[in-house]
């Protein structure tokens, strides 16, 4: 089989892989759980210089639904908060302080205040549930159309290149293309289904919290 055919086949695989990676990135930024990738685009203006969040802070994660942003310098907290808000205004931010023992002698503790930003993901209430699912479905259909367009483009090239090849090589290419298409389509569908499941779990979590809050209010009234 000609080298050009293999090259075009591999280039199509790379193109489909890139489209799925972009699709996954877009869904990660529809935040239900605290996704580290959602902070990659955050840049803060520190002393007149634009810095990525990871350059001017440390990121912690205690649970699936929040981040802790620890600034390298306390004075940078307002700039970090502003930068996060600019990229994700839906995130809830709280300024918090905890005490940390920085001593090397366990018998003589030296407690120091550590200031940080608690960043919590918005709950998936009924309104946000609908918005998220609609967005995921729209991104899915867009990605599907892009993959089909790219496949059609490369298939046209492959069809012209395969002319004159043996029946056996043509059969091998068709089988490889079918396997390639099924593989990348399955990956796309897995990304989609995982996000829908995450949204459903987030909505269930919100509903459970609503029921618990209602029960607590009723208990408070009855006491």
JSON list of N, CA, C and O in Angstrom, two decimals, residues 140-193:
[
{"chain": "A", "resi": 140, "resn": "UNK", "atom": "N", "xyz": [-22.20, 18.22, 21.48]},
{"chain": "A", "resi": 140, "resn": "UNK", "atom": "CA", "xyz": [-22.12, 16.87, 20.91]},
{"chain": "A", "resi": 140, "resn": "UNK", "atom": "C", "xyz": [-22.48, 16.89, 19.43]},
{"chain": "A", "resi": 140, "resn": "UNK", "atom": "O", "xyz": [-21.76, 16.32, 18.59]},
{"chain": "A", "resi": 141, "resn": "UNK", "atom": "N", "xyz": [-23.59, 17.53, 19.09]},
{"chain": "A", "resi": 141, "resn": "UNK", "atom": "CA", "xyz": [-24.02, 17.57, 17.70]},
{"chain": "A", "resi": 141, "resn": "UNK", "atom": "C", "xyz": [-23.02, 18.34, 16.84]},
{"chain": "A", "resi": 141, "resn": "UNK", "atom": "O", "xyz": [-22.76, 17.96, 15.68]},
{"chain": "A", "resi": 142, "resn": "UNK", "atom": "N", "xyz": [-22.44, 19.39, 17.40]},
{"chain": "A", "resi": 142, "resn": "UNK", "atom": "CA", "xyz": [-21.43, 20.15, 16.66]},
{"chain": "A", "resi": 142, "resn": "UNK", "atom": "C", "xyz": [-20.19, 19.29, 16.41]},
{"chain": "A", "resi": 142, "resn": "UNK", "atom": "O", "xyz": [-19.65, 19.28, 15.29]},
{"chain": "A", "resi": 143, "resn": "UNK", "atom": "N", "xyz": [-19.75, 18.58, 17.43]},
{"chain": "A", "resi": 143, "resn": "UNK", "atom": "CA", "xyz": [-18.57, 17.73, 17.28]},
{"chain": "A", "resi": 143, "resn": "UNK", "atom": "C", "xyz": [-18.84, 16.60, 16.29]},
{"chain": "A", "resi": 143, "resn": "UNK", "atom": "O", "xyz": [-17.98, 16.26, 15.46]},
{"chain": "A", "resi": 144, "resn": "UNK", "atom": "N", "xyz": [-20.02, 16.02, 16.37]},
{"chain": "A", "resi": 144, "resn": "UNK", "atom": "CA", "xyz": [-20.40, 14.94, 15.45]},
{"chain": "A", "resi": 144, "resn": "UNK", "atom": "C", "xyz": [-20.34, 15.43, 14.00]},
{"chain": "A", "resi": 144, "resn": "UNK", "atom": "O", "xyz": [-19.81, 14.74, 13.12]},
{"chain": "A", "resi": 145, "resn": "UNK", "atom": "N", "xyz": [-20.89, 16.62, 13.75]},
{"chain": "A", "resi": 145, "resn": "UNK", "atom": "CA", "xyz": [-20.88, 17.18, 12.40]},
{"chain": "A", "resi": 145, "resn": "UNK", "atom": "C", "xyz": [-19.46, 17.46, 11.92]},
{"chain": "A", "resi": 145, "resn": "UNK", "atom": "O", "xyz": [-19.11, 17.22, 10.75]},
{"chain": "A", "resi": 146, "resn": "UNK", "atom": "N", "xyz": [-18.61, 17.97, 12.83]},
{"chain": "A", "resi": 146, "resn": "UNK", "atom": "CA", "xyz": [-17.22, 18.25, 12.47]},
{"chain": "A", "resi": 146, "resn": "UNK", "atom": "C", "xyz": [-16.48, 16.96, 12.12]},
{"chain": "A", "resi": 146, "resn": "UNK", "atom": "O", "xyz": [-15.70, 16.92, 11.16]},
{"chain": "A", "resi": 147, "resn": "UNK", "atom": "N", "xyz": [-16.71, 15.91, 12.90]},
{"chain": "A", "resi": 147, "resn": "UNK", "atom": "CA", "xyz": [-16.05, 14.62, 12.64]},
{"chain": "A", "resi": 147, "resn": "UNK", "atom": "C", "xyz": [-16.49, 14.04, 11.30]},
{"chain": "A", "resi": 147, "resn": "UNK", "atom": "O", "xyz": [-15.68, 13.50, 10.54]},
{"chain": "A", "resi": 148, "resn": "UNK", "atom": "N", "xyz": [-17.78, 14.18, 11.00]},
{"chain": "A", "resi": 148, "resn": "UNK", "atom": "CA", "xyz": [-18.28, 13.67, 9.73]},
{"chain": "A", "resi": 148, "resn": "UNK", "atom": "C", "xyz": [-17.69, 14.46, 8.55]},
{"chain": "A", "resi": 148, "resn": "UNK", "atom": "O", "xyz": [-17.36, 13.87, 7.51]},
{"chain": "A", "resi": 149, "resn": "UNK", "atom": "N", "xyz": [-17.55, 15.77, 8.73]},
{"chain": "A", "resi": 149, "resn": "UNK", "atom": "CA", "xyz": [-16.99, 16.60, 7.66]},
{"chain": "A", "resi": 149, "resn": "UNK", "atom": "C", "xyz": [-15.53, 16.27, 7.42]},
{"chain": "A", "resi": 149, "resn": "UNK", "atom": "O", "xyz": [-15.07, 16.16, 6.26]},
{"chain": "A", "resi": 150, "resn": "UNK", "atom": "N", "xyz": [-14.77, 16.10, 8.49]},
{"chain": "A", "resi": 150, "resn": "UNK", "atom": "CA", "xyz": [-13.35, 15.76, 8.37]},
{"chain": "A", "resi": 150, "resn": "UNK", "atom": "C", "xyz": [-13.20, 14.39, 7.72]},
{"chain": "A", "resi": 150, "resn": "UNK", "atom": "O", "xyz": [-12.35, 14.18, 6.84]},
{"chain": "A", "resi": 151, "resn": "UNK", "atom": "N", "xyz": [-14.03, 13.43, 8.14]},
{"chain": "A", "resi": 151, "resn": "UNK", "atom": "CA", "xyz": [-13.96, 12.09, 7.56]},
{"chain": "A", "resi": 151, "resn": "UNK", "atom": "C", "xyz": [-14.26, 12.12, 6.07]},
{"chain": "A", "resi": 151, "resn": "UNK", "atom": "O", "xyz": [-13.58, 11.45, 5.27]},
{"chain": "A", "resi": 152, "resn": "UNK", "atom": "N", "xyz": [-15.27, 12.89, 5.70]},
{"chain": "A", "resi": 152, "resn": "UNK", "atom": "CA", "xyz": [-15.63, 12.98, 4.27]},
{"chain": "A", "resi": 152, "resn": "UNK", "atom": "C", "xyz": [-14.48, 13.58, 3.46]},
{"chain": "A", "resi": 152, "resn": "UNK", "atom": "O", "xyz": [-14.19, 13.12, 2.34]},
{"chain": "A", "resi": 153, "resn": "UNK", "atom": "N", "xyz": [-13.83, 14.57, 4.02]},
{"chain": "A", "resi": 153, "resn": "UNK", "atom": "CA", "xyz": [-12.70, 15.22, 3.33]},
{"chain": "A", "resi": 153, "resn": "UNK", "atom": "C", "xyz": [-11.56, 14.23, 3.09]},
{"chain": "A", "resi": 153, "resn": "UNK", "atom": "O", "xyz": [-11.03, 14.13, 1.97]},
{"chain": "A", "resi": 154, "resn": "UNK", "atom": "N", "xyz": [-11.18, 13.49, 4.13]},
{"chain": "A", "resi": 154, "resn": "UNK", "atom": "CA", "xyz": [-10.07, 12.55, 4.00]},
{"chain": "A", "resi": 154, "resn": "UNK", "atom": "C", "xyz": [-10.46, 11.33, 3.18]},
{"chain": "A", "resi": 154, "resn": "UNK", "atom": "O", "xyz": [-9.63, 10.76, 2.47]},
{"chain": "A", "resi": 155, "resn": "UNK", "atom": "N", "xyz": [-11.72, 10.91, 3.28]},
{"chain": "A", "resi": 155, "resn": "UNK", "atom": "CA", "xyz": [-12.17, 9.76, 2.49]},
{"chain": "A", "resi": 155, "resn": "UNK", "atom": "C", "xyz": [-12.08, 10.06, 1.00]},
{"chain": "A", "resi": 155, "resn": "UNK", "atom": "O", "xyz": [-11.79, 9.18, 0.18]},
{"chain": "A", "resi": 156, "resn": "UNK", "atom": "N", "xyz": [-12.36, 11.31, 0.64]},
{"chain": "A", "resi": 156, "resn": "UNK", "atom": "CA", "xyz": [-12.24, 11.70, -0.77]},
{"chain": "A", "resi": 156, "resn": "UNK", "atom": "C", "xyz": [-10.79, 11.58, -1.23]},
{"chain": "A", "resi": 156, "resn": "UNK", "atom": "O", "xyz": [-10.51, 11.12, -2.35]},
{"chain": "A", "resi": 157, "resn": "UNK", "atom": "N", "xyz": [-9.87, 12.01, -0.38]},
{"chain": "A", "resi": 157, "resn": "UNK", "atom": "CA", "xyz": [-8.45, 11.89, -0.72]},
{"chain": "A", "resi": 157, "resn": "UNK", "atom": "C", "xyz": [-8.04, 10.43, -0.83]},
{"chain": "A", "resi": 157, "resn": "UNK", "atom": "O", "xyz": [-7.32, 10.03, -1.75]},
{"chain": "A", "resi": 158, "resn": "UNK", "atom": "N", "xyz": [-8.50, 9.62, 0.14]},
{"chain": "A", "resi": 158, "resn": "UNK", "atom": "CA", "xyz": [-8.13, 8.20, 0.13]},
{"chain": "A", "resi": 158, "resn": "UNK", "atom": "C", "xyz": [-8.69, 7.50, -1.09]},
{"chain": "A", "resi": 158, "resn": "UNK", "atom": "O", "xyz": [-8.05, 6.61, -1.66]},
{"chain": "A", "resi": 159, "resn": "UNK", "atom": "N", "xyz": [-9.91, 7.89, -1.49]},
{"chain": "A", "resi": 159, "resn": "UNK", "atom": "CA", "xyz": [-10.53, 7.26, -2.66]},
{"chain": "A", "resi": 159, "resn": "UNK", "atom": "C", "xyz": [-9.70, 7.48, -3.93]},
{"chain": "A", "resi": 159, "resn": "UNK", "atom": "O", "xyz": [-9.57, 6.59, -4.78]},
{"chain": "A", "resi": 160, "resn": "UNK", "atom": "N", "xyz": [-9.12, 8.67, -4.05]},
{"chain": "A", "resi": 160, "resn": "UNK", "atom": "CA", "xyz": [-8.30, 8.96, -5.23]},
{"chain": "A", "resi": 160, "resn": "UNK", "atom": "C", "xyz": [-6.95, 8.25, -5.15]},
{"chain": "A", "resi": 160, "resn": "UNK", "atom": "O", "xyz": [-6.41, 7.80, -6.16]},
{"chain": "A", "resi": 161, "resn": "UNK", "atom": "N", "xyz": [-6.42, 8.14, -3.93]},
{"chain": "A", "resi": 161, "resn": "UNK", "atom": "CA", "xyz": [-5.11, 7.51, -3.76]},
{"chain": "A", "resi": 161, "resn": "UNK", "atom": "C", "xyz": [-5.16, 6.00, -3.91]},
{"chain": "A", "resi": 161, "resn": "UNK", "atom": "O", "xyz": [-4.17, 5.37, -4.31]},
{"chain": "A", "resi": 162, "resn": "UNK", "atom": "N", "xyz": [-6.31, 5.40, -3.59]},
{"chain": "A", "resi": 162, "resn": "UNK", "atom": "CA", "xyz": [-6.40, 3.94, -3.58]},
{"chain": "A", "resi": 162, "resn": "UNK", "atom": "C", "xyz": [-6.61, 3.36, -4.98]},
{"chain": "A", "resi": 162, "resn": "UNK", "atom": "O", "xyz": [-6.49, 2.15, -5.19]},
{"chain": "A", "resi": 163, "resn": "UNK", "atom": "N", "xyz": [-6.91, 4.25, -5.94]},
{"chain": "A", "resi": 163, "resn": "UNK", "atom": "CA", "xyz": [-7.10, 3.78, -7.31]},
{"chain": "A", "resi": 163, "resn": "UNK", "atom": "C", "xyz": [-5.86, 3.04, -7.82]},
{"chain": "A", "resi": 163, "resn": "UNK", "atom": "O", "xyz": [-4.74, 3.53, -7.68]},
{"chain": "A", "resi": 164, "resn": "UNK", "atom": "N", "xyz": [-6.10, 1.87, -8.36]},
{"chain": "A", "resi": 164, "resn": "UNK", "atom": "CA", "xyz": [-4.99, 1.09, -8.88]},
{"chain": "A", "resi": 164, "resn": "UNK", "atom": "C", "xyz": [-4.40, 0.11, -7.89]},
{"chain": "A", "resi": 164, "resn": "UNK", "atom": "O", "xyz": [-3.57, -0.73, -8.25]},
{"chain": "A", "resi": 165, "resn": "UNK", "atom": "N", "xyz": [-4.81, 0.22, -6.61]},
{"chain": "A", "resi": 165, "resn": "UNK", "atom": "CA", "xyz": [-4.32, -0.71, -5.60]},
{"chain": "A", "resi": 165, "resn": "UNK", "atom": "C", "xyz": [-5.03, -2.05, -5.75]},
{"chain": "A", "resi": 165, "resn": "UNK", "atom": "O", "xyz": [-6.09, -2.16, -6.40]},
{"chain": "A", "resi": 166, "resn": "UNK", "atom": "N", "xyz": [-4.48, -3.08, -5.16]},
{"chain": "A", "resi": 166, "resn": "UNK", "atom": "CA", "xyz": [-5.07, -4.42, -5.26]},
{"chain": "A", "resi": 166, "resn": "UNK", "atom": "C", "xyz": [-6.38, -4.49, -4.50]},
{"chain": "A", "resi": 166, "resn": "UNK", "atom": "O", "xyz": [-6.64, -3.70, -3.59]},
{"chain": "A", "resi": 167, "resn": "UNK", "atom": "N", "xyz": [-7.22, -5.44, -4.89]},
{"chain": "A", "resi": 167, "resn": "UNK", "atom": "CA", "xyz": [-8.50, -5.63, -4.19]},
{"chain": "A", "resi": 167, "resn": "UNK", "atom": "C", "xyz": [-8.27, -5.92, -2.71]},
{"chain": "A", "resi": 167, "resn": "UNK", "atom": "O", "xyz": [-9.05, -5.47, -1.86]},
{"chain": "A", "resi": 168, "resn": "UNK", "atom": "N", "xyz": [-7.21, -6.63, -2.42]},
{"chain": "A", "resi": 168, "resn": "UNK", "atom": "CA", "xyz": [-6.90, -6.97, -1.03]},
{"chain": "A", "resi": 168, "resn": "UNK", "atom": "C", "xyz": [-6.57, -5.72, -0.21]},
{"chain": "A", "resi": 168, "resn": "UNK", "atom": "O", "xyz": [-7.04, -5.55, 0.91]},
{"chain": "A", "resi": 169, "resn": "UNK", "atom": "N", "xyz": [-5.76, -4.82, -0.80]},
{"chain": "A", "resi": 169, "resn": "UNK", "atom": "CA", "xyz": [-5.39, -3.59, -0.10]},
{"chain": "A", "resi": 169, "resn": "UNK", "atom": "C", "xyz": [-6.60, -2.66, 0.06]},
{"chain": "A", "resi": 169, "resn": "UNK", "atom": "O", "xyz": [-6.75, -1.99, 1.09]},
{"chain": "A", "resi": 170, "resn": "UNK", "atom": "N", "xyz": [-7.46, -2.62, -0.94]},
{"chain": "A", "resi": 170, "resn": "UNK", "atom": "CA", "xyz": [-8.68, -1.81, -0.84]},
{"chain": "A", "resi": 170, "resn": "UNK", "atom": "C", "xyz": [-9.57, -2.33, 0.28]},
{"chain": "A", "resi": 170, "resn": "UNK", "atom": "O", "xyz": [-10.12, -1.55, 1.07]},
{"chain": "A", "resi": 171, "resn": "UNK", "atom": "N", "xyz": [-9.70, -3.64, 0.36]},
{"chain": "A", "resi": 171, "resn": "UNK", "atom": "CA", "xyz": [-10.50, -4.25, 1.44]},
{"chain": "A", "resi": 171, "resn": "UNK", "atom": "C", "xyz": [-9.90, -3.94, 2.80]},
{"chain": "A", "resi": 171, "resn": "UNK", "atom": "O", "xyz": [-10.62, -3.60, 3.75]},
{"chain": "A", "resi": 172, "resn": "UNK", "atom": "N", "xyz": [-8.57, -4.03, 2.90]},
{"chain": "A", "resi": 172, "resn": "UNK", "atom": "CA", "xyz": [-7.89, -3.75, 4.17]},
{"chain": "A", "resi": 172, "resn": "UNK", "atom": "C", "xyz": [-8.11, -2.31, 4.60]},
{"chain": "A", "resi": 172, "resn": "UNK", "atom": "O", "xyz": [-8.34, -2.02, 5.77]},
{"chain": "A", "resi": 173, "resn": "UNK", "atom": "N", "xyz": [-8.05, -1.39, 3.64]},
{"chain": "A", "resi": 173, "resn": "UNK", "atom": "CA", "xyz": [-8.24, 0.02, 3.96]},
{"chain": "A", "resi": 173, "resn": "UNK", "atom": "C", "xyz": [-9.67, 0.28, 4.43]},
{"chain": "A", "resi": 173, "resn": "UNK", "atom": "O", "xyz": [-9.89, 1.00, 5.41]},
{"chain": "A", "resi": 174, "resn": "UNK", "atom": "N", "xyz": [-10.65, -0.30, 3.75]},
{"chain": "A", "resi": 174, "resn": "UNK", "atom": "CA", "xyz": [-12.04, -0.11, 4.13]},
{"chain": "A", "resi": 174, "resn": "UNK", "atom": "C", "xyz": [-12.29, -0.65, 5.54]},
{"chain": "A", "resi": 174, "resn": "UNK", "atom": "O", "xyz": [-13.00, -0.03, 6.35]},
{"chain": "A", "resi": 175, "resn": "UNK", "atom": "N", "xyz": [-11.72, -1.79, 5.85]},
{"chain": "A", "resi": 175, "resn": "UNK", "atom": "CA", "xyz": [-11.89, -2.37, 7.18]},
{"chain": "A", "resi": 175, "resn": "UNK", "atom": "C", "xyz": [-11.22, -1.50, 8.24]},
{"chain": "A", "resi": 175, "resn": "UNK", "atom": "O", "xyz": [-11.76, -1.30, 9.34]},
{"chain": "A", "resi": 176, "resn": "UNK", "atom": "N", "xyz": [-10.03, -0.98, 7.90]},
{"chain": "A", "resi": 176, "resn": "UNK", "atom": "CA", "xyz": [-9.32, -0.12, 8.84]},
{"chain": "A", "resi": 176, "resn": "UNK", "atom": "C", "xyz": [-10.08, 1.19, 9.08]},
{"chain": "A", "resi": 176, "resn": "UNK", "atom": "O", "xyz": [-10.15, 1.69, 10.21]},
{"chain": "A", "resi": 177, "resn": "UNK", "atom": "N", "xyz": [-10.67, 1.74, 7.99]},
{"chain": "A", "resi": 177, "resn": "UNK", "atom": "CA", "xyz": [-11.44, 2.97, 8.14]},
{"chain": "A", "resi": 177, "resn": "UNK", "atom": "C", "xyz": [-12.68, 2.75, 8.99]},
{"chain": "A", "resi": 177, "resn": "UNK", "atom": "O", "xyz": [-13.03, 3.59, 9.83]},
{"chain": "A", "resi": 178, "resn": "UNK", "atom": "N", "xyz": [-13.35, 1.63, 8.79]},
{"chain": "A", "resi": 178, "resn": "UNK", "atom": "CA", "xyz": [-14.54, 1.33, 9.60]},
{"chain": "A", "resi": 178, "resn": "UNK", "atom": "C", "xyz": [-14.17, 1.20, 11.08]},
{"chain": "A", "resi": 178, "resn": "UNK", "atom": "O", "xyz": [-14.85, 1.73, 11.96]},
{"chain": "A", "resi": 179, "resn": "UNK", "atom": "N", "xyz": [-13.06, 0.51, 11.34]},
{"chain": "A", "resi": 179, "resn": "UNK", "atom": "CA", "xyz": [-12.59, 0.35, 12.71]},
{"chain": "A", "resi": 179, "resn": "UNK", "atom": "C", "xyz": [-12.20, 1.69, 13.31]},
{"chain": "A", "resi": 179, "resn": "UNK", "atom": "O", "xyz": [-12.50, 1.99, 14.48]},
{"chain": "A", "resi": 180, "resn": "UNK", "atom": "N", "xyz": [-11.53, 2.53, 12.51]},
{"chain": "A", "resi": 180, "resn": "UNK", "atom": "CA", "xyz": [-11.11, 3.86, 12.97]},
{"chain": "A", "resi": 180, "resn": "UNK", "atom": "C", "xyz": [-12.33, 4.72, 13.31]},
{"chain": "A", "resi": 180, "resn": "UNK", "atom": "O", "xyz": [-12.38, 5.36, 14.36]},
{"chain": "A", "resi": 181, "resn": "UNK", "atom": "N", "xyz": [-13.31, 4.72, 12.41]},
{"chain": "A", "resi": 181, "resn": "UNK", "atom": "CA", "xyz": [-14.53, 5.51, 12.64]},
{"chain": "A", "resi": 181, "resn": "UNK", "atom": "C", "xyz": [-15.26, 5.05, 13.90]},
{"chain": "A", "resi": 181, "resn": "UNK", "atom": "O", "xyz": [-15.66, 5.88, 14.74]},
{"chain": "A", "resi": 182, "resn": "UNK", "atom": "N", "xyz": [-15.43, 3.75, 14.03]},
{"chain": "A", "resi": 182, "resn": "UNK", "atom": "CA", "xyz": [-16.14, 3.22, 15.20]},
{"chain": "A", "resi": 182, "resn": "UNK", "atom": "C", "xyz": [-15.41, 3.56, 16.49]},
{"chain": "A", "resi": 182, "resn": "UNK", "atom": "O", "xyz": [-16.04, 3.88, 17.51]},
{"chain": "A", "resi": 183, "resn": "UNK", "atom": "N", "xyz": [-14.08, 3.51, 16.45]},
{"chain": "A", "resi": 183, "resn": "UNK", "atom": "CA", "xyz": [-13.30, 3.78, 17.65]},
{"chain": "A", "resi": 183, "resn": "UNK", "atom": "C", "xyz": [-13.45, 5.22, 18.12]},
{"chain": "A", "resi": 183, "resn": "UNK", "atom": "O", "xyz": [-13.72, 5.48, 19.30]},
{"chain": "A", "resi": 184, "resn": "UNK", "atom": "N", "xyz": [-13.30, 6.18, 17.19]},
{"chain": "A", "resi": 184, "resn": "UNK", "atom": "CA", "xyz": [-13.39, 7.59, 17.58]},
{"chain": "A", "resi": 184, "resn": "UNK", "atom": "C", "xyz": [-14.81, 8.00, 17.89]},
{"chain": "A", "resi": 184, "resn": "UNK", "atom": "O", "xyz": [-15.05, 8.84, 18.77]},
{"chain": "A", "resi": 185, "resn": "UNK", "atom": "N", "xyz": [-15.79, 7.41, 17.19]},
{"chain": "A", "resi": 185, "resn": "UNK", "atom": "CA", "xyz": [-17.20, 7.68, 17.52]},
{"chain": "A", "resi": 185, "resn": "UNK", "atom": "C", "xyz": [-17.54, 7.17, 18.92]},
{"chain": "A", "resi": 185, "resn": "UNK", "atom": "O", "xyz": [-18.25, 7.83, 19.68]},
{"chain": "A", "resi": 186, "resn": "UNK", "atom": "N", "xyz": [-16.99, 6.01, 19.25]},
{"chain": "A", "resi": 186, "resn": "UNK", "atom": "CA", "xyz": [-17.25, 5.44, 20.58]},
{"chain": "A", "resi": 186, "resn": "UNK", "atom": "C", "xyz": [-16.61, 6.31, 21.66]},
{"chain": "A", "resi": 186, "resn": "UNK", "atom": "O", "xyz": [-17.21, 6.53, 22.73]},
{"chain": "A", "resi": 187, "resn": "UNK", "atom": "N", "xyz": [-15.41, 6.81, 21.39]},
{"chain": "A", "resi": 187, "resn": "UNK", "atom": "CA", "xyz": [-14.77, 7.69, 22.37]},
{"chain": "A", "resi": 187, "resn": "UNK", "atom": "C", "xyz": [-15.59, 8.96, 22.57]},
{"chain": "A", "resi": 187, "resn": "UNK", "atom": "O", "xyz": [-15.80, 9.41, 23.70]},
{"chain": "A", "resi": 188, "resn": "UNK", "atom": "N", "xyz": [-16.08, 9.54, 21.47]},
{"chain": "A", "resi": 188, "resn": "UNK", "atom": "CA", "xyz": [-16.92, 10.73, 21.55]},
{"chain": "A", "resi": 188, "resn": "UNK", "atom": "C", "xyz": [-18.17, 10.45, 22.37]},
{"chain": "A", "resi": 188, "resn": "UNK", "atom": "O", "xyz": [-18.55, 11.24, 23.25]},
{"chain": "A", "resi": 189, "resn": "UNK", "atom": "N", "xyz": [-18.80, 9.31, 22.12]},
{"chain": "A", "resi": 189, "resn": "UNK", "atom": "CA", "xyz": [-20.02, 8.98, 22.85]},
{"chain": "A", "resi": 189, "resn": "UNK", "atom": "C", "xyz": [-19.74, 8.72, 24.33]},
{"chain": "A", "resi": 189, "resn": "UNK", "atom": "O", "xyz": [-20.56, 9.07, 25.19]},
{"chain": "A", "resi": 190, "resn": "UNK", "atom": "N", "xyz": [-18.58, 8.14, 24.62]},
{"chain": "A", "resi": 190, "resn": "UNK", "atom": "CA", "xyz": [-18.21, 7.90, 26.03]},
{"chain": "A", "resi": 190, "resn": "UNK", "atom": "C", "xyz": [-18.02, 9.23, 26.77]},
{"chain": "A", "resi": 190, "resn": "UNK", "atom": "O", "xyz": [-18.41, 9.36, 27.94]},
{"chain": "A", "resi": 191, "resn": "UNK", "atom": "N", "xyz": [-17.39, 10.19, 26.10]},
{"chain": "A", "resi": 191, "resn": "UNK", "atom": "CA", "xyz": [-17.20, 11.52, 26.70]},
{"chain": "A", "resi": 191, "resn": "UNK", "atom": "C", "xyz": [-18.56, 12.15, 26.98]},
{"chain": "A", "resi": 191, "resn": "UNK", "atom": "O", "xyz": [-18.78, 12.71, 28.07]},
{"chain": "A", "resi": 192, "resn": "UNK", "atom": "N", "xyz": [-19.44, 12.06, 26.02]},
{"chain": "A", "resi": 192, "resn": "UNK", "atom": "CA", "xyz": [-20.79, 12.62, 26.17]},
{"chain": "A", "resi": 192, "resn": "UNK", "atom": "C", "xyz": [-21.55, 11.95, 27.32]},
{"chain": "A", "resi": 192, "resn": "UNK", "atom": "O", "xyz": [-22.11, 12.63, 28.19]},
{"chain": "A", "resi": 193, "resn": "UNK", "atom": "N", "xyz": [-21.56, 10.64, 27.34]},
{"chain": "A", "resi": 193, "resn": "UNK", "atom": "CA", "xyz": [-22.32, 9.90, 28.35]},
{"chain": "A", "resi": 193, "resn": "UNK", "atom": "C", "xyz": [-21.77, 10.14, 29.75]},
{"chain": "A", "resi": 193, "resn": "UNK", "atom": "O", "xyz": [-22.53, 10.24, 30.73]}
]
